[in-house]
Short mmCIF file of C-alpha atoms and ligand atoms in Angstrom, two decimals:
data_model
loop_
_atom_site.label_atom_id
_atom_site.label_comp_id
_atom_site.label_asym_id
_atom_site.label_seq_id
_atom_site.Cartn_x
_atom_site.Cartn_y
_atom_site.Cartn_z
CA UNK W 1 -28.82 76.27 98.53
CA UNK W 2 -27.51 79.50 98.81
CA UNK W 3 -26.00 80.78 102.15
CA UNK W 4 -26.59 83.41 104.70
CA UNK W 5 -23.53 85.77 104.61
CA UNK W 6 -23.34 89.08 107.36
CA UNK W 7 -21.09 91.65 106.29
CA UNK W 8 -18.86 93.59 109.44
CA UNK W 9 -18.01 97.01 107.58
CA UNK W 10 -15.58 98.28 110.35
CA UNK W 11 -14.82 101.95 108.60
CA UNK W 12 -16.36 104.87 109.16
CA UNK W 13 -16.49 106.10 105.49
CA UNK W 14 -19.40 104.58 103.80
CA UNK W 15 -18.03 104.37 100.43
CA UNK W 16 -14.40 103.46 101.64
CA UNK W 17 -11.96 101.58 100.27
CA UNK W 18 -12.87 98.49 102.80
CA UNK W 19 -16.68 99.20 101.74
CA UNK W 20 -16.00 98.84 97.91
CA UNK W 21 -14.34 96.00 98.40
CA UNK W 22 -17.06 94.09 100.74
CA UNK W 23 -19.78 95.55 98.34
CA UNK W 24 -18.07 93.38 95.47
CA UNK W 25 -17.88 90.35 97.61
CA UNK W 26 -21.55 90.73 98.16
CA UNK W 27 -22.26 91.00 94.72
CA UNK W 28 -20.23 88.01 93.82
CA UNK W 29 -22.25 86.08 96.83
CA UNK W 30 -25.46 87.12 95.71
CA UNK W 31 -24.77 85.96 91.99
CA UNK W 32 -24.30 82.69 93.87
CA UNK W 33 -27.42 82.90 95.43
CA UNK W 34 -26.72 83.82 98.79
CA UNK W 35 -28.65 86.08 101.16
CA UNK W 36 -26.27 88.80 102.12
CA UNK W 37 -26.68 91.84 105.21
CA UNK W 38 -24.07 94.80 105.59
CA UNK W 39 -24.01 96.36 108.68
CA UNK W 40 -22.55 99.50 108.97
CA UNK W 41 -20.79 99.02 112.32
CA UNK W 42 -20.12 102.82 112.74
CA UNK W 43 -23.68 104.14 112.25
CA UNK W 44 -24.88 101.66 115.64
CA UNK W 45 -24.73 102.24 119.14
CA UNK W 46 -22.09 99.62 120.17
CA UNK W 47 -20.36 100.23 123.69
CA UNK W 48 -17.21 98.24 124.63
CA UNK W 49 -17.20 94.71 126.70
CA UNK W 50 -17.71 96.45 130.05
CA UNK W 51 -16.18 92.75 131.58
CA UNK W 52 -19.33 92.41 134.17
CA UNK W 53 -19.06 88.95 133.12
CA UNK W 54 -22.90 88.64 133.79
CA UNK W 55 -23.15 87.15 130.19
CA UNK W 56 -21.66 83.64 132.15
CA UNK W 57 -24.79 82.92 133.02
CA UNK W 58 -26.00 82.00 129.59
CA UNK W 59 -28.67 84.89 129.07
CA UNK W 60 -26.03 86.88 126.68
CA UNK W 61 -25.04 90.36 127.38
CA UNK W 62 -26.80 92.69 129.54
CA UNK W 63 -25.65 95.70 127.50
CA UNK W 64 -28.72 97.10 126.10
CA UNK W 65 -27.58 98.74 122.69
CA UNK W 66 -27.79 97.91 119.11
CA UNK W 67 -25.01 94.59 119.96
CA UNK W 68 -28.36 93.54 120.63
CA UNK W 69 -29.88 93.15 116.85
CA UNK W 70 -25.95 91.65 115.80
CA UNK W 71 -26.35 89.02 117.79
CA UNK W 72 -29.21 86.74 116.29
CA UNK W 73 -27.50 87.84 112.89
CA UNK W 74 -24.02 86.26 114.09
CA UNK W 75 -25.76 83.10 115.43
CA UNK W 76 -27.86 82.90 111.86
CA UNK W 77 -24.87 83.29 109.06
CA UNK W 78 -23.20 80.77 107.39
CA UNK W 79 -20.22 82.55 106.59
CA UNK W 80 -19.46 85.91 108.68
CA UNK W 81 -17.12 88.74 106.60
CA UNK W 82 -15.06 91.27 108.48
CA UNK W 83 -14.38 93.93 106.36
CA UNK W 84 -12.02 96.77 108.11
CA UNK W 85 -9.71 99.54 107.51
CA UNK W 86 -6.33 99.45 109.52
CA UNK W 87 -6.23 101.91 112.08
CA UNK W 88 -3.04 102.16 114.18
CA UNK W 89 -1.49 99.12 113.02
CA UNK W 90 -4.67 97.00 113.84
CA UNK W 91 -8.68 96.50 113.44
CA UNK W 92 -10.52 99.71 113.53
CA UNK W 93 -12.29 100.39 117.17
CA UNK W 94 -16.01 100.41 115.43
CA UNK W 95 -14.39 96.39 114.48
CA UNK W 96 -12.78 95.48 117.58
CA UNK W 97 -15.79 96.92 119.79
CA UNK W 98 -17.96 94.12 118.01
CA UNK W 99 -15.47 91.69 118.15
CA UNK W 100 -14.93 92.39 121.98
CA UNK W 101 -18.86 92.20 122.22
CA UNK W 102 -18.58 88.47 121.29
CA UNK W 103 -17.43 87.68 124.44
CA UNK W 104 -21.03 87.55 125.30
CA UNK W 105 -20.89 84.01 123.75
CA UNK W 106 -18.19 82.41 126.68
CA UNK W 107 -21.59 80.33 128.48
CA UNK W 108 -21.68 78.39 125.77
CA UNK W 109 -17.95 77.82 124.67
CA UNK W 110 -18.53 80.45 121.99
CA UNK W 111 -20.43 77.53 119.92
CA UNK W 112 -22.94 80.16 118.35
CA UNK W 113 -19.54 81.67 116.74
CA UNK W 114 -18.60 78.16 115.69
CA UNK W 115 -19.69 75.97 112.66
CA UNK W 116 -19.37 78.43 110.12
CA UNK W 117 -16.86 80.20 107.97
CA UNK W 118 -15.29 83.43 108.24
CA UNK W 119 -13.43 85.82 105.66
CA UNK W 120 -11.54 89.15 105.72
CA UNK W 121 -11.28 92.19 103.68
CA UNK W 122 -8.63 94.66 105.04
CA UNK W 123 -7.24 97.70 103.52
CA UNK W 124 -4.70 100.34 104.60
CA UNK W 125 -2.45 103.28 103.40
CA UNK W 126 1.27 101.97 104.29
CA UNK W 127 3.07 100.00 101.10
CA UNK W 128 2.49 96.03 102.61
CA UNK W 129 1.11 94.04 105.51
CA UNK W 130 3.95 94.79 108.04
CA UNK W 131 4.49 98.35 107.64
CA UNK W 132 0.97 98.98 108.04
CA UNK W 133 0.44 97.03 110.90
CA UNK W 134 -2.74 94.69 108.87
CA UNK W 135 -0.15 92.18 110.19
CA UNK W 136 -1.28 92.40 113.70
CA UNK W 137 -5.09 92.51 112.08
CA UNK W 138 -4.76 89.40 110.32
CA UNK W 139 -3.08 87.42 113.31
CA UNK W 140 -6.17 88.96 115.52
CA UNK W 141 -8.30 87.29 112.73
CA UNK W 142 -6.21 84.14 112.68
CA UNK W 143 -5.94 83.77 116.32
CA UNK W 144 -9.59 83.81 116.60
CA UNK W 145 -10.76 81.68 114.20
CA UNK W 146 -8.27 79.10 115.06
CA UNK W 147 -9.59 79.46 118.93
CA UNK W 148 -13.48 78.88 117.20
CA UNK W 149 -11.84 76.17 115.42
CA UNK W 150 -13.60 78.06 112.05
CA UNK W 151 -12.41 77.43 108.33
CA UNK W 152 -11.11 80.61 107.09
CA UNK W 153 -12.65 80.76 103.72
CA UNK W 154 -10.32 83.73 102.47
CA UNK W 155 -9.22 87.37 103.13
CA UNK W 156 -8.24 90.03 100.38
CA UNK W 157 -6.21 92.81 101.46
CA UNK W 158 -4.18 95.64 99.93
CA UNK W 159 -2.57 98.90 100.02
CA UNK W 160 -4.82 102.06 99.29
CA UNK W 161 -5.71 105.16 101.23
CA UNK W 162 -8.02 108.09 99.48
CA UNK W 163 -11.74 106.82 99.31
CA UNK W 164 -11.78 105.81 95.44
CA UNK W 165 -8.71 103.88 95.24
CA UNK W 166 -9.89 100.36 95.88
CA UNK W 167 -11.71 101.00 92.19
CA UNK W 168 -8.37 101.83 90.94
CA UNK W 169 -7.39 98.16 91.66
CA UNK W 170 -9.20 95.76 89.54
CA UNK W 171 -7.32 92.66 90.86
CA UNK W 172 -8.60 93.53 94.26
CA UNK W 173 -11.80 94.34 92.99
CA UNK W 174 -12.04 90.68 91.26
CA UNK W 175 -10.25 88.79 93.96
CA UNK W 176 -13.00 90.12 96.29
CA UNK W 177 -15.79 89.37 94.03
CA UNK W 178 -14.67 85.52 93.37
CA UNK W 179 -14.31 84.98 96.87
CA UNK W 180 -17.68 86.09 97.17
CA UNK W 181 -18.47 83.85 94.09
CA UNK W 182 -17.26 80.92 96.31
CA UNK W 183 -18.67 81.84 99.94
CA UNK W 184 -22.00 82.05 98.53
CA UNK W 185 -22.28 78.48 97.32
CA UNK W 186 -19.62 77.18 100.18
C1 LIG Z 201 -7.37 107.03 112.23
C2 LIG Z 201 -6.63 106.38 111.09
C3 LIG Z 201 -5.58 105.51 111.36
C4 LIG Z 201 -4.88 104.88 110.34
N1 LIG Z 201 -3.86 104.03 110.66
C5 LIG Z 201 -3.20 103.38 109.68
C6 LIG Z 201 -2.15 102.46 110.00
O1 LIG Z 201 -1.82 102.21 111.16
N2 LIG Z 201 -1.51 101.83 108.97
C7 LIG Z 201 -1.83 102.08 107.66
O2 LIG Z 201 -1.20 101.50 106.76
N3 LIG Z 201 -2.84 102.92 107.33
C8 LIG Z 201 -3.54 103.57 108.30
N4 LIG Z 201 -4.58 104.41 107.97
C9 LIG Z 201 -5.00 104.52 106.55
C10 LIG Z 201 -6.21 103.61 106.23
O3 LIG Z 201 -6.02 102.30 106.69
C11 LIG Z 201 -6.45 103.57 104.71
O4 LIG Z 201 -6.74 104.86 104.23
C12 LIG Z 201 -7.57 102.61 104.35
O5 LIG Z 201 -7.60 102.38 102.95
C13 LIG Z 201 -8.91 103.16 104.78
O6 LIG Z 201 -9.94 102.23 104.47
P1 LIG Z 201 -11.44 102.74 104.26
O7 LIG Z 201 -11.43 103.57 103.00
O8 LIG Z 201 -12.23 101.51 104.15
O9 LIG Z 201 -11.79 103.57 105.45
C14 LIG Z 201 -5.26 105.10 108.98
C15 LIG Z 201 -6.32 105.98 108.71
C16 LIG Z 201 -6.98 106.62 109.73
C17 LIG Z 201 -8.13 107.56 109.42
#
């Protein structure tokens, strides 16, 4: 059966480089058969982790803002895709202000984050991963999956900057569409 896949798109330009790139990962899914959302982070009302801590009491967070509509989506994929440009060496803040937001899961050992697979698309402007900083992205990435105890099911990244160049780079382009291929039937 084909799975449920959420999208993360972390930049703020809709037909980026990171956006292109999740879009053919999506189509590759759905080929498969899988049932795949994109949310836009940028376009939603997401504040930051506030640390009230009142989410330790199992109800979730308290933070009354679109977080709200992510979180029965996280809970309900099968495979969940962060897809994000590199912004000063790291995640953008639209990505790492839902990522922060998943703190909301601590009452329950983060086990609605846990028993799926997760996968990365990352793009940025300097020539290779160190330089950039998507380094210090993909050790964010690692370091939480590996604290979920999640399979990593794959991550494409590569070097690009003006909105148009991801289509410029047909490996990229296919690497992101077979990993889609594969998520959708994993
Ligand atoms: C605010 C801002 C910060 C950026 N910081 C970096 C950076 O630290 N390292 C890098 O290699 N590229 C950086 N870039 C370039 C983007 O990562 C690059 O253009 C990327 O392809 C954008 O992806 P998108 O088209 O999906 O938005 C930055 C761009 C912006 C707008």
């Amino acid at each position: 059966m084909g799975k449920n896949i959420l999208i993360l798109k972390g930049s703020p330009r809709e037909k980026g480089n990171s956006s292109v790139l999740a879009d053919r990962l999506a189509a590759g899914a759905k080929a498969g058969g899988a049932k795949v959302e994109s949310i836009y982070l940028h376009g939603l009302d997401i504040r930051a982790c506030d640390a009230c801590d009142l989410c330790e009491q199992g109800n979730g967070c308290v933070i009354n803002d679109d977080m709200q509509d992510l979180y029965p989506k996280v809970e309900a994929a099968d495979v969940i895709v962060l897809a994000s440009p590199v912004y000063w060496f790291t995640f953008s803040a639209q990505m790492k202000l839902f990522i922060d937001r998943c703190y909301a899961y601590q009452a329950n050992d983060w086990r609605e984050m846990q028993g799926k697979k997760y996968a990365l698309i990352l793009t940025y402007g300097d020539s290779d991963l160190y330089t950039s900083g998507g380094i210090n992205a993909i050790s964010t990435f690692e370091t939480m999956c590996r604290f979920l105890n999640a399979e990593i099911a794959g991550m494409v990244y590569g070097t690009m900057s003006d909105v148009g160049d991801a289509e410029k780079q047909p490996e990229l382009i296919e690497q992101a569409y077979k990993l889609g291929q594969k998520l959708g039937v994993a």
